[in-house]
Coordinates of C-alpha atoms in Angstrom, one line a residue:
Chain A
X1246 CA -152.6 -90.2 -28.7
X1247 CA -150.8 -87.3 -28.3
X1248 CA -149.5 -84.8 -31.1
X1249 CA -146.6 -82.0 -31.2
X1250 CA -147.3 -78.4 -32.2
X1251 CA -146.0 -79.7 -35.4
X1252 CA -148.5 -82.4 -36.4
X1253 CA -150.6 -80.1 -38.5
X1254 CA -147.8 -79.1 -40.3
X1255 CA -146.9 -83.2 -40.9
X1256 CA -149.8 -83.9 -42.7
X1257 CA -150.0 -80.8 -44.8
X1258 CA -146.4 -81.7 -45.6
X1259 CA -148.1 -85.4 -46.7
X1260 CA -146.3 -87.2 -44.3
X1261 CA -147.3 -91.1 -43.5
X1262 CA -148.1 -90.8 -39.7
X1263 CA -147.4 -93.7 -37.4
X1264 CA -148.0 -93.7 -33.7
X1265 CA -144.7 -94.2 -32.1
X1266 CA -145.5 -94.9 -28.0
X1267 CA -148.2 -92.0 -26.9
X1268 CA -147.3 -89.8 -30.1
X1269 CA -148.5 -89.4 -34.0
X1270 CA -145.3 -89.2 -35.7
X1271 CA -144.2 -88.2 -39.3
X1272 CA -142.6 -91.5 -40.8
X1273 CA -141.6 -90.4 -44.0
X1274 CA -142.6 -87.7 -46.2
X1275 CA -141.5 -88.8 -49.8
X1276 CA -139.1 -91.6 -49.7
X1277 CA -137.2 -93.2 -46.6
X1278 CA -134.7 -93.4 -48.8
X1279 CA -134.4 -90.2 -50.4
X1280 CA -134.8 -88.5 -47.1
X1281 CA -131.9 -90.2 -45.8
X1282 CA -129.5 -89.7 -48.9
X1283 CA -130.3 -85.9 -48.1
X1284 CA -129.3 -85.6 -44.9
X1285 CA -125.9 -87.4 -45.9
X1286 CA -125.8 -84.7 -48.9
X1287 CA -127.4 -81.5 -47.9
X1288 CA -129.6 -81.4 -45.1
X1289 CA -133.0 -82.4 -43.2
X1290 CA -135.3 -80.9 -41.1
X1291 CA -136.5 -83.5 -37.8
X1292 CA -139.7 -82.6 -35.7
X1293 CA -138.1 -84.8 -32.3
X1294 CA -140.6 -83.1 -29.9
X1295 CA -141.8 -86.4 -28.8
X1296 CA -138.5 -87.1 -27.0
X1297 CA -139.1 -86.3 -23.0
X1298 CA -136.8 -83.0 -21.7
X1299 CA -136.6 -83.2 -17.6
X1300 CA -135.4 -80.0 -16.0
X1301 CA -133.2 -80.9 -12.7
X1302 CA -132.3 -77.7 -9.9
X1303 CA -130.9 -77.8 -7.1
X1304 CA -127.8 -77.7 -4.8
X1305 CA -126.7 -80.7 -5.2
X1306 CA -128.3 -81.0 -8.7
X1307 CA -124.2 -82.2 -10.3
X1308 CA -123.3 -84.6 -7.6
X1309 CA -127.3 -86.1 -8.5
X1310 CA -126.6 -85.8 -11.9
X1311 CA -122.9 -88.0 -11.1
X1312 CA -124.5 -90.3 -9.1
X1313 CA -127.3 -92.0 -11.6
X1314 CA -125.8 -91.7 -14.8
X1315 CA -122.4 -93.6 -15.4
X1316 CA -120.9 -91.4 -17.6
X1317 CA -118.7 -88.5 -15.8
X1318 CA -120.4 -84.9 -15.2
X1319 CA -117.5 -83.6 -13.1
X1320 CA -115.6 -83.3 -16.8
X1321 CA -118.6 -80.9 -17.8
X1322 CA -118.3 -77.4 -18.1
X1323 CA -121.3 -74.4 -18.5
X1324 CA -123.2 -75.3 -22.2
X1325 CA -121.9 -78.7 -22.3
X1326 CA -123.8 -81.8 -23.6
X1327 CA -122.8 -85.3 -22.5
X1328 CA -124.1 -89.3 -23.5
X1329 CA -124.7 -91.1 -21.1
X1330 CA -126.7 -94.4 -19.8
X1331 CA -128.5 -94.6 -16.7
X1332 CA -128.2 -97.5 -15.6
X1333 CA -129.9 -99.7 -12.4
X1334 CA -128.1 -101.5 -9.7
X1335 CA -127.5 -104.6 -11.7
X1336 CA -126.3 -102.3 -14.6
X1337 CA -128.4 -102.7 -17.0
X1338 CA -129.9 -99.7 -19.1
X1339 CA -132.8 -97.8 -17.6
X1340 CA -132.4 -95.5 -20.6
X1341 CA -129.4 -93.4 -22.8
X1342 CA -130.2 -90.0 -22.5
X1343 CA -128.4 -86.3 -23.3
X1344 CA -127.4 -84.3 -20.0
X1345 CA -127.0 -80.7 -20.3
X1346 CA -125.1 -78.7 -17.8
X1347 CA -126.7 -75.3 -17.9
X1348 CA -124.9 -74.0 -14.0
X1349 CA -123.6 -76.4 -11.6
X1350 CA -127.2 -76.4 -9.6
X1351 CA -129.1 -76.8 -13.2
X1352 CA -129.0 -79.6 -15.6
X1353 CA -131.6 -80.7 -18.4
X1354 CA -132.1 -84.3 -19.0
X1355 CA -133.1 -85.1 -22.8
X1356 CA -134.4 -89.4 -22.5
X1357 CA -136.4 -91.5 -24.6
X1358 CA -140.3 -90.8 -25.4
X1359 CA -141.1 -94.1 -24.4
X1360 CA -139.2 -94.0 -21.3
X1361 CA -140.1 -90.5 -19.9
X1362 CA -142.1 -91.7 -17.3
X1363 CA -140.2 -94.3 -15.7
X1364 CA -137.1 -91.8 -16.1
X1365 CA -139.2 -89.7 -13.5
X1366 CA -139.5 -92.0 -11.4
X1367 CA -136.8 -94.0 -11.2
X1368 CA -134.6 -90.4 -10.6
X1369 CA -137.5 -89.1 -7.9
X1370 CA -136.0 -92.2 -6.2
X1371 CA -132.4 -91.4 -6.7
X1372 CA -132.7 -88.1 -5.0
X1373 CA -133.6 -88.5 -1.3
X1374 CA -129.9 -88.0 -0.7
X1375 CA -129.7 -85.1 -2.6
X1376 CA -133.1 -82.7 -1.9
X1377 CA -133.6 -79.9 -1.8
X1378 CA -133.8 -81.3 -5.3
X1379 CA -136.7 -80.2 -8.5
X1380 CA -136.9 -82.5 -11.3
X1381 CA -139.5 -80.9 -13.9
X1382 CA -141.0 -82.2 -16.8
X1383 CA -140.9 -79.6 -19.9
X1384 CA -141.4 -81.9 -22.9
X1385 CA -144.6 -80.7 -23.9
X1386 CA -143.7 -76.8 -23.1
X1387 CA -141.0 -76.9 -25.3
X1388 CA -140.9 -78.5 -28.6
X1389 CA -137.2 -80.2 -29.9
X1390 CA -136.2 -79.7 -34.0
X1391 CA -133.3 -81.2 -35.3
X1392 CA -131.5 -79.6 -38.4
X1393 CA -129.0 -82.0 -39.2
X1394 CA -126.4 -83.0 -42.2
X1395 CA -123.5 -81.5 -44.0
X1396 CA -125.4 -77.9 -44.7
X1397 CA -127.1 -77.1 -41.9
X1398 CA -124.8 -74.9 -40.0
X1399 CA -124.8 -73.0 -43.5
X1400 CA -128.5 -73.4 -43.4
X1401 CA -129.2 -72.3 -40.0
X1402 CA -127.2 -68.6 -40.2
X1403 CA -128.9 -67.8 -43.0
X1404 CA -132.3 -68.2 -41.0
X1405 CA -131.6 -66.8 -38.1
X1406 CA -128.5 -64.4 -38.5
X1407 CA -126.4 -65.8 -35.9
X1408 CA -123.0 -66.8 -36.4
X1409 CA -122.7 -71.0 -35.0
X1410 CA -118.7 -71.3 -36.2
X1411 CA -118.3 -71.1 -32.5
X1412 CA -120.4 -73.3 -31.1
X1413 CA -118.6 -77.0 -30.9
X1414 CA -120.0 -80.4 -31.2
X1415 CA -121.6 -80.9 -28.0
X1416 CA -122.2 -77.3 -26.5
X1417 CA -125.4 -75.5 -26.0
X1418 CA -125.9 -71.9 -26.0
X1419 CA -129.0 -69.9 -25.7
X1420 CA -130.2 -66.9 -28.7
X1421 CA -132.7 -64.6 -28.7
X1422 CA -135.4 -65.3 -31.5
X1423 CA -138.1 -62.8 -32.6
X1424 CA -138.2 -62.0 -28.9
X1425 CA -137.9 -66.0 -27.7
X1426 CA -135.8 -67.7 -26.4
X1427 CA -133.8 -70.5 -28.3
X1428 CA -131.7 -73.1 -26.9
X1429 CA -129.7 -74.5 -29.4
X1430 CA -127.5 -77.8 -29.4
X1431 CA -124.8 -78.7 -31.8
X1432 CA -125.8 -82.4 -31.4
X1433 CA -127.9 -85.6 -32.9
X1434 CA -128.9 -89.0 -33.9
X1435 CA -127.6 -88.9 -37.8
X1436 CA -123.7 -88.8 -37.5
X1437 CA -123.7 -85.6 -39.6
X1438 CA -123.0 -82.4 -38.1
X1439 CA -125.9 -80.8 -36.7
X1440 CA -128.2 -78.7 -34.2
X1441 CA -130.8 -79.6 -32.2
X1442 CA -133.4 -76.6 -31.2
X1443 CA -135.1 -76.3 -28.0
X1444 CA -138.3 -73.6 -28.9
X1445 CA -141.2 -72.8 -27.0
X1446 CA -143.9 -75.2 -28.2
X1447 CA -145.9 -72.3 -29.0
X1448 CA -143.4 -70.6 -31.3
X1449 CA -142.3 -74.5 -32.4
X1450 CA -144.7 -74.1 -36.1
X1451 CA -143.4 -70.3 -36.8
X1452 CA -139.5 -71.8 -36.4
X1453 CA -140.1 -74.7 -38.5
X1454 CA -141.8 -73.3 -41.4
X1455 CA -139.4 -70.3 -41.5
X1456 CA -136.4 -73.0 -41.7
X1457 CA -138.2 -75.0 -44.2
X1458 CA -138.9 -71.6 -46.5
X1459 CA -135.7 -70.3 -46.4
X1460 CA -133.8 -73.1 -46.9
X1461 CA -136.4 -75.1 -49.5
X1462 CA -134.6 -73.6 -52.7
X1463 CA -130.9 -75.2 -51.2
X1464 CA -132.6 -78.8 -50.9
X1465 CA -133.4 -78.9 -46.8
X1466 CA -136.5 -81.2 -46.5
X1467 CA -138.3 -82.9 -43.5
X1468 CA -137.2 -86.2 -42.5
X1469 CA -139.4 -88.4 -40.7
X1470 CA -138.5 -91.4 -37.9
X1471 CA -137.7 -93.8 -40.7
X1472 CA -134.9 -92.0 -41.9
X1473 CA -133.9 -90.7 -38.5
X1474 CA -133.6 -95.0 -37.7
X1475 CA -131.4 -95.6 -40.8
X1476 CA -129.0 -92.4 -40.7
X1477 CA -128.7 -93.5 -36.9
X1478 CA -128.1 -97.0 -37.4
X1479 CA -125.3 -96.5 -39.9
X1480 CA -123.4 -94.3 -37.7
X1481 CA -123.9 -97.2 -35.1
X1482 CA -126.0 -94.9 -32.6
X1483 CA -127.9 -97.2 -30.6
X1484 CA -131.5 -97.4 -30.4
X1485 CA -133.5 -98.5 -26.6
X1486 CA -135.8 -101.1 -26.8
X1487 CA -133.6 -102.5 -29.6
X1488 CA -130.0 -102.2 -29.2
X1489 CA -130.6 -101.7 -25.0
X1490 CA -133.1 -102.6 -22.3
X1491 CA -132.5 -103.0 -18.5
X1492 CA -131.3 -106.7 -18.9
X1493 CA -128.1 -105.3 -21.2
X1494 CA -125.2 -103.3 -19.8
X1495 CA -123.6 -100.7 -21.5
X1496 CA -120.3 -102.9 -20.8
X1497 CA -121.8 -105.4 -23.2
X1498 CA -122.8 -102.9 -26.3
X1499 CA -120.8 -100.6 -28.4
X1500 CA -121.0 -97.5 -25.8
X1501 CA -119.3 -99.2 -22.9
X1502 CA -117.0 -95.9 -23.4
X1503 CA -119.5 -94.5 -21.1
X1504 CA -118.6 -95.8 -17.7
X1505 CA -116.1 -94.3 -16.1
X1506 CA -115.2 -96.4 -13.3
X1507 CA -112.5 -94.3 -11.8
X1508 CA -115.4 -91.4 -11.3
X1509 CA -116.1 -92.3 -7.7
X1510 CA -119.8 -94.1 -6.8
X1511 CA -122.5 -94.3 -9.0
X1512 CA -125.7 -96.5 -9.6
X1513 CA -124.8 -99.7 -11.2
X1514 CA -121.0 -99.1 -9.9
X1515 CA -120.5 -102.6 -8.6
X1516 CA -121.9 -104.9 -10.5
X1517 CA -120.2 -103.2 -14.1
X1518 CA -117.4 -103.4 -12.0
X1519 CA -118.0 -107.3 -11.5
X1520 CA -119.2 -108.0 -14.7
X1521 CA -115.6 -106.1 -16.1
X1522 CA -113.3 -108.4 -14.3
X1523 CA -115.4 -111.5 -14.9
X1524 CA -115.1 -110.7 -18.5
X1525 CA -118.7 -110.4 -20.6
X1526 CA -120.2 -113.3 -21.7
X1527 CA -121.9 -111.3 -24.9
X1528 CA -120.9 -108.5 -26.8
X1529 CA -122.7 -106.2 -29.5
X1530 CA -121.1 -106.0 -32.6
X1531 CA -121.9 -104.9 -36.6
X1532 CA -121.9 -107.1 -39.4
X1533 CA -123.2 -106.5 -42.9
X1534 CA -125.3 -109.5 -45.0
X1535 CA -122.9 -111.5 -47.3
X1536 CA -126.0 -113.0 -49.0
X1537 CA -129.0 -111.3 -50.1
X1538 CA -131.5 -110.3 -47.2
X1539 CA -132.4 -107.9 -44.5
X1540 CA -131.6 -108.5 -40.7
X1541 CA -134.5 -107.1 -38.7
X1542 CA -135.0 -106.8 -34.6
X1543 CA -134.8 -110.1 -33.0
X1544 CA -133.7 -112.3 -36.0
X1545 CA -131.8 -115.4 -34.9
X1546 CA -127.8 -115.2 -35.3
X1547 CA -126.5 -118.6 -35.7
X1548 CA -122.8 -120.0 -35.8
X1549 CA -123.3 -123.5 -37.9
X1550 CA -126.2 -124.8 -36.3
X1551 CA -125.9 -123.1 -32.7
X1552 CA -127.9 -120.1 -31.8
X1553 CA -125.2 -117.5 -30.3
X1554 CA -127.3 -113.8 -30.5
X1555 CA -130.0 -111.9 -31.9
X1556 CA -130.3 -109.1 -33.9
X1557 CA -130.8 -106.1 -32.2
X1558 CA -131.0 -103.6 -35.1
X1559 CA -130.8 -104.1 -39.0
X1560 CA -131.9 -102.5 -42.2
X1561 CA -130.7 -101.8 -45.6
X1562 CA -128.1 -99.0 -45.4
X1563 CA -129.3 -96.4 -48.3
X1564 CA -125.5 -94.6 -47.9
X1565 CA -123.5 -97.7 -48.4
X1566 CA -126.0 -99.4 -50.6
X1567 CA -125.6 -102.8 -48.0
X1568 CA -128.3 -104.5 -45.8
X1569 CA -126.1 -104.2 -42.4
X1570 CA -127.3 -104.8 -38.6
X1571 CA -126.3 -104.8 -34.9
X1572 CA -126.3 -108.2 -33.0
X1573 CA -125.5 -108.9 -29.3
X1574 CA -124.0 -112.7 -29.6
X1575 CA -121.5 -114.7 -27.5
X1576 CA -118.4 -112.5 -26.8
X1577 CA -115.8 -115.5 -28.4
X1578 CA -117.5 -115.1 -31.9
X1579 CA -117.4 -110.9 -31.4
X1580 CA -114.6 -110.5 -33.6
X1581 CA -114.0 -108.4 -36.9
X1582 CA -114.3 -110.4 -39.7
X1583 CA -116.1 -113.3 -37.9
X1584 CA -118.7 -115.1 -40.5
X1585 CA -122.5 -115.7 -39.0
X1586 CA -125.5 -116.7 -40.0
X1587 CA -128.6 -114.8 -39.7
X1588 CA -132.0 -116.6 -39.6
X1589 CA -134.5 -114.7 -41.9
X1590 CA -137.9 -116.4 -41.9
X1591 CA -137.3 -120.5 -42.4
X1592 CA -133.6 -119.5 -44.0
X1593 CA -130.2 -118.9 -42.9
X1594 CA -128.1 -115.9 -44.5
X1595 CA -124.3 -115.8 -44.5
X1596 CA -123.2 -112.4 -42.8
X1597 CA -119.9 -110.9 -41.9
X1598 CA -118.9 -108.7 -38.5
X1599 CA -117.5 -105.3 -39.5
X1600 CA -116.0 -102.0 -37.9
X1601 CA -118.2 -100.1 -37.2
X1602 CA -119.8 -97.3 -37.7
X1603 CA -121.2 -98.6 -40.9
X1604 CA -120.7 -94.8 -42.2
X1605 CA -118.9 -91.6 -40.7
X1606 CA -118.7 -88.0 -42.0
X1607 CA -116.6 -86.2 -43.7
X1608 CA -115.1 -83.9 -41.4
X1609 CA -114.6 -80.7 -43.0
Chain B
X155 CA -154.0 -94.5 -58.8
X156 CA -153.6 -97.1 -61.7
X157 CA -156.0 -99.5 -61.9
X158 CA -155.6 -101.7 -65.6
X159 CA -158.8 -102.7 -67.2
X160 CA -157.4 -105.7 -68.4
X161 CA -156.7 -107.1 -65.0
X162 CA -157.8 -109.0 -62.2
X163 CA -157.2 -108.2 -58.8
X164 CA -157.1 -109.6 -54.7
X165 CA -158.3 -107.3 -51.6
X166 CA -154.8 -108.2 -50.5
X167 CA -153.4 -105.5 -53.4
X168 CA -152.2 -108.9 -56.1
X169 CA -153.3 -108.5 -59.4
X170 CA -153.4 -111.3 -62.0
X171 CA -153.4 -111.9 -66.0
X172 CA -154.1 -115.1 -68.2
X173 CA -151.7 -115.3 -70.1
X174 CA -152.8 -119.1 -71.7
X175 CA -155.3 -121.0 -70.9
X176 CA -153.7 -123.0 -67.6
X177 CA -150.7 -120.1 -66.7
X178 CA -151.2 -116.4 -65.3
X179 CA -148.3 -114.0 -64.3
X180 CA -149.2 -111.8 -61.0
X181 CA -147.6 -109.2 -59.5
X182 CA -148.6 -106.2 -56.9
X183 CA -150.4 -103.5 -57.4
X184 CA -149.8 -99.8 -57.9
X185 CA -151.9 -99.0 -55.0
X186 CA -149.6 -101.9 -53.1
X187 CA -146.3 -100.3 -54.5
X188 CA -147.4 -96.8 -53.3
X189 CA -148.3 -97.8 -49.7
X190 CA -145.1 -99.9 -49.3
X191 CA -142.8 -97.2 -51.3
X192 CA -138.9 -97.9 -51.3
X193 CA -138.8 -101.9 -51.8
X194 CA -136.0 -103.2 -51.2
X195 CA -135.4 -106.7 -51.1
X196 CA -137.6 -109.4 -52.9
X197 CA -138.0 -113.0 -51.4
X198 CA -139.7 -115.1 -54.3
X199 CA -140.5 -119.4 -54.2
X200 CA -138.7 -121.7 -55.8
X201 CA -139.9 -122.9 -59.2
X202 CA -142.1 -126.1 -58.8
X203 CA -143.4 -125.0 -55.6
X204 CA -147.2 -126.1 -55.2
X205 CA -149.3 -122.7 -54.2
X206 CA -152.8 -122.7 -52.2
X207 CA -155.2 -119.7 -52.7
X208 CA -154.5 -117.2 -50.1
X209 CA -151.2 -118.4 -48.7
X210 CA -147.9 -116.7 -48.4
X211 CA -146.3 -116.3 -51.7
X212 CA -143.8 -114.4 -51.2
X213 CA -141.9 -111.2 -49.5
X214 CA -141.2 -107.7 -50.1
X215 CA -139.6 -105.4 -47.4
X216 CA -139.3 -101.7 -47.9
X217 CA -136.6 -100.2 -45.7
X218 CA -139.3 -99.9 -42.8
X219 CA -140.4 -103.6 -42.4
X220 CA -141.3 -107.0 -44.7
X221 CA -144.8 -107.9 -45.6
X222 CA -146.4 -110.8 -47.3
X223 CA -148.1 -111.5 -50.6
X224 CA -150.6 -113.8 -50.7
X225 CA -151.0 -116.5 -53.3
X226 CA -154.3 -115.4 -56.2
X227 CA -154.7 -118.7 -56.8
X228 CA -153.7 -122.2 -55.9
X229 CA -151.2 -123.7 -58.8
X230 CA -147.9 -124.4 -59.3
X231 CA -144.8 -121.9 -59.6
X232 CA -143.5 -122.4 -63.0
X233 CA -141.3 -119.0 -63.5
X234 CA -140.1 -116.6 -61.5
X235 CA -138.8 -113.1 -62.1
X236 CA -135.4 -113.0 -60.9
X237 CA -134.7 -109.8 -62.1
X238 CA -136.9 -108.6 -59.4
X239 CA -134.6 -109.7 -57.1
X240 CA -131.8 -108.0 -58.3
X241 CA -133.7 -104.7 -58.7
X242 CA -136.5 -104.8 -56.6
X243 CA -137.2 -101.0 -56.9
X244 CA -138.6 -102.3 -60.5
X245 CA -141.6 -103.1 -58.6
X246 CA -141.7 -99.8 -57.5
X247 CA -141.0 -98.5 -61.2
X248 CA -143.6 -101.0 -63.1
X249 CA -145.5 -103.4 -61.1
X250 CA -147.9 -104.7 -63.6
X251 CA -144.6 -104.5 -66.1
X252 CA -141.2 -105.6 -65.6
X253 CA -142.1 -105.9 -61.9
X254 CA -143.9 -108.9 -62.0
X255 CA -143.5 -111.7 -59.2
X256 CA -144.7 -115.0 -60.8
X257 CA -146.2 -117.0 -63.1
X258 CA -148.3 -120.3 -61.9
X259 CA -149.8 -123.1 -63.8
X260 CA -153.3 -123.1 -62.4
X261 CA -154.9 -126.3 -60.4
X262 CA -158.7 -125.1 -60.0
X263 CA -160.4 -122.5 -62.7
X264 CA -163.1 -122.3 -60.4
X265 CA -161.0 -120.1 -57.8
X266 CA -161.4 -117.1 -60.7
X267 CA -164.7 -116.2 -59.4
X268 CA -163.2 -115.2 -56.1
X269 CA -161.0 -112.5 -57.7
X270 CA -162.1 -108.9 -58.3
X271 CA -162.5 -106.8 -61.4
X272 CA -160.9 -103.2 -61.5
X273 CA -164.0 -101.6 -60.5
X274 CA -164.4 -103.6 -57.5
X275 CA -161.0 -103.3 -56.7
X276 CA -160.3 -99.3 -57.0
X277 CA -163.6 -99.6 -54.3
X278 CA -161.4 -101.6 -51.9
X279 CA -158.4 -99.0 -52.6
X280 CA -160.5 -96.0 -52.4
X281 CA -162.1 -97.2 -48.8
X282 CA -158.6 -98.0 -47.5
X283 CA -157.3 -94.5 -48.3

């Protein structure tokens, strides 16, 4: 099992640690619930050092970049952060991952712990047309902290005396630190406003405990992975291994957004393309529980007494107080307002397809 | 970690209480509460429903996941607490109180031996911690 720079600091802090894939992870500190609410209200401190960073350089490191993820990175500009899936040649999901565009010849690719590895290898194949090519891995030479929710811009200056007005959803910029470099993200996985840090894993325990000190006494506390899954399910941000795996196309989830067909070639290309004018035959929606009951991963949806979907994704919602989920059913019941049934242990639950996301921010 | 005297207890966290001479009223522990923290939804049997020793009773979920609780003693469901299921952070709040699951009408007296005393109990709680 493996541990961040921050473990120590975990269990000091009391947390319930979990292994989550190769690493021992905080779950919660004090209450799943309570941590979430204080994200929503004030703030909360993430240790995500367990998500993989690969470093990509090269001369052709954009047109790479273009050519295995489906989203657009011609639209990027210097410090700019995109969503993207990758995505095979049948189109389905290889993993969703963050793409930052440092120069035109340097990228950094933030994926999935569990998926770092075949990440590697599956782009290593990608880029025979593309060498001179260098794909790094830096996720354990640089630890990832995520100070997310309503205060933390607030919370942040005050810590490290730079001024992040500037610095718009989705850009990066770097700032020195105590003579370190920080790379620092306005992005995250709670749908608050928010910053992700990038700090040399040796310097990862000073950062954190000097955020957590000066910001205790204005309510910022850690938040462990089972807040992290509600706050992200609730602003519908999917999840891989639940919401996505290599036999579902982004086409047939919530972030079809995400291909750009008109972007010239890219892996997966034809056979979204296909599956587009053929029409999907499931779609991901979000429903909330009519009757009492929680939807969990893999839960049976049913229309009368016809299995049309599972449950990809569900738990109580602590901000809207409702026990609320993501299912991938037949496309013809995928409409707002539809009523389902979800099969909880030997009983069937009435349920109701929603807008989603379940929650979003104030913007301010 | 509170551990009542006046109890009886399971290794699966239950505890139990005579309350006459054929019905007992169980709940979960303290220790059980604490480990599962935030409950969140209650799933309790119908009245009337026959109970064996150590089968599923019932179902708790926190916001992480659902677990079972196992049966004390075989019998028969003869009340449940509904208000549970309208407030299951009660459970949370006062598990060998308000927070109480069931109480069964008891087939087989003998099946008392097989539950633990506090003392035995905190040991189970204490080696699990």
């Amino acid at each position: 099992m493996k541990r961040t720079p921050l473990y120590e600091a975990h269990v000091k802090l009391n947390a319930k640690i979990v292994s989550f894939h190769d690493y021992l992870m905080p779950l919660q500190y004090d209450s799943i619930i309570n941590e979430h609410l204080c994200v929503r209200k004030n703030a909360g401190l993430f240790d995500i050092s367990h998500m993989g960073r690969l470093d990509v350089t090269g001369e052709k490191a954009l047109s790479f970049i273009h050519y295995v993820i489906t989203n657009d990175a011609s639209r990027l500009s210097d410090n700019q952060v995109l969503y993207t899936p990758i995505c095979n040649e049948q189109g389905g999901i290889i993993d969703d991952i963050l793409v930052y565009r440092w120069k035109q010849r340097h990228f950094t690719l933030v994926v999935n712990c569990a998926n770092l590895e075949k990440d590697l290898l599956w782009l290593q194949k990608q880029a025979v047309n593309y060498h001179p090519l260098e794909i790094i891995d830096l996720t354990e030479a640089i630890s990832l902290i995520a100070l997310q929710g309503p205060s933390a811009c607030q919370m942040l200056e005050n810590t490290l005396d730079f001024k992040f007005n500037n610095l718009k959803r989705f850009y990066f910029d770097d700032f020195l630190w105590n003579g370190n470099e920080l790379t620092i993200s306005r992005t995250g996985y709670t749908a608050e406003d928010g910053f992700e840090i990038f700090v040399d894993a040796n310097q990862a325990l000073s950062l954190w405990n000097l955020l957590l000190d000066k910001n205790k006494h204005t309510g910022l506390k850690p938040v462990g992975l089972g807040a992290r899954d509600t706050l992200r399910l609730e602003g519908c941000l999917l999840l891989y291994g639940n919401d996505m795996d290599e036999t579902i196309t982004p086409l047939e989830t919530t972030i079809g957004w995400t291909v750009k067909f008109d972007k010239g070639n890219f892996v997966g290309r034809e056979c979204l393309l296909k599956q587009r004018e053929k029409g999907i035959d499931r779609k991901m929606v979000g429903f909330e529980m009519i009757e009492r009951g929680i939807p969990r991963h893999g839960y049976p949806v049913l229309k009368g007494d016809e299995v049309i979907g599972k449950v990809t994704s569900g738990s109580f919602s602590p901000s809207t107080n409702k026990n609320i989920g993501l299912c991938l059913i037949q496309s013809q019941y995928a409409k707002i307002g539809e009523e389902l049934q979800i099969q909880i242990r030997d009983n069937t639950y009435k349920a109701r397809i929603v807008k989603t996301p379940f929650y979003s921010r104030i913007k301010r | 970690m509170n551990i009542p005297n006046e109890l009886l207890y399971t290794k699966t966290h239950e505890w139990v209480k005579k309350i006459s001479p054929k019905v007992v009223v169980m709940g979960i522990t303290d220790y059980a509460q604490q480990q599962l923290k935030d409950i969140v939804f209650v799933e309790l049997p119908q009245t009337g429903k026959e109970l064996k020793l150590g089968a599923p009773c019932a179902v708790v979920e926190s916001v992480k996941a659902a677990y079972d609780i196992y049966s004390p003693l075989s019998g028969k469901v003869v009340e449940i607490n509904k208000k549970i299921q309208e407030k299951p952070q009660l459970v949370n709040e006062d598990p060998y109180g308000e927070g109480w699951f069931l109480q069964i009408e008891i087939s087989n007296p003998d099946e008392f031996k097989n539950l633990l005393n506090p003392v035995q109990y905190r040991v189970i709680c204490e080696a699990e911690h």
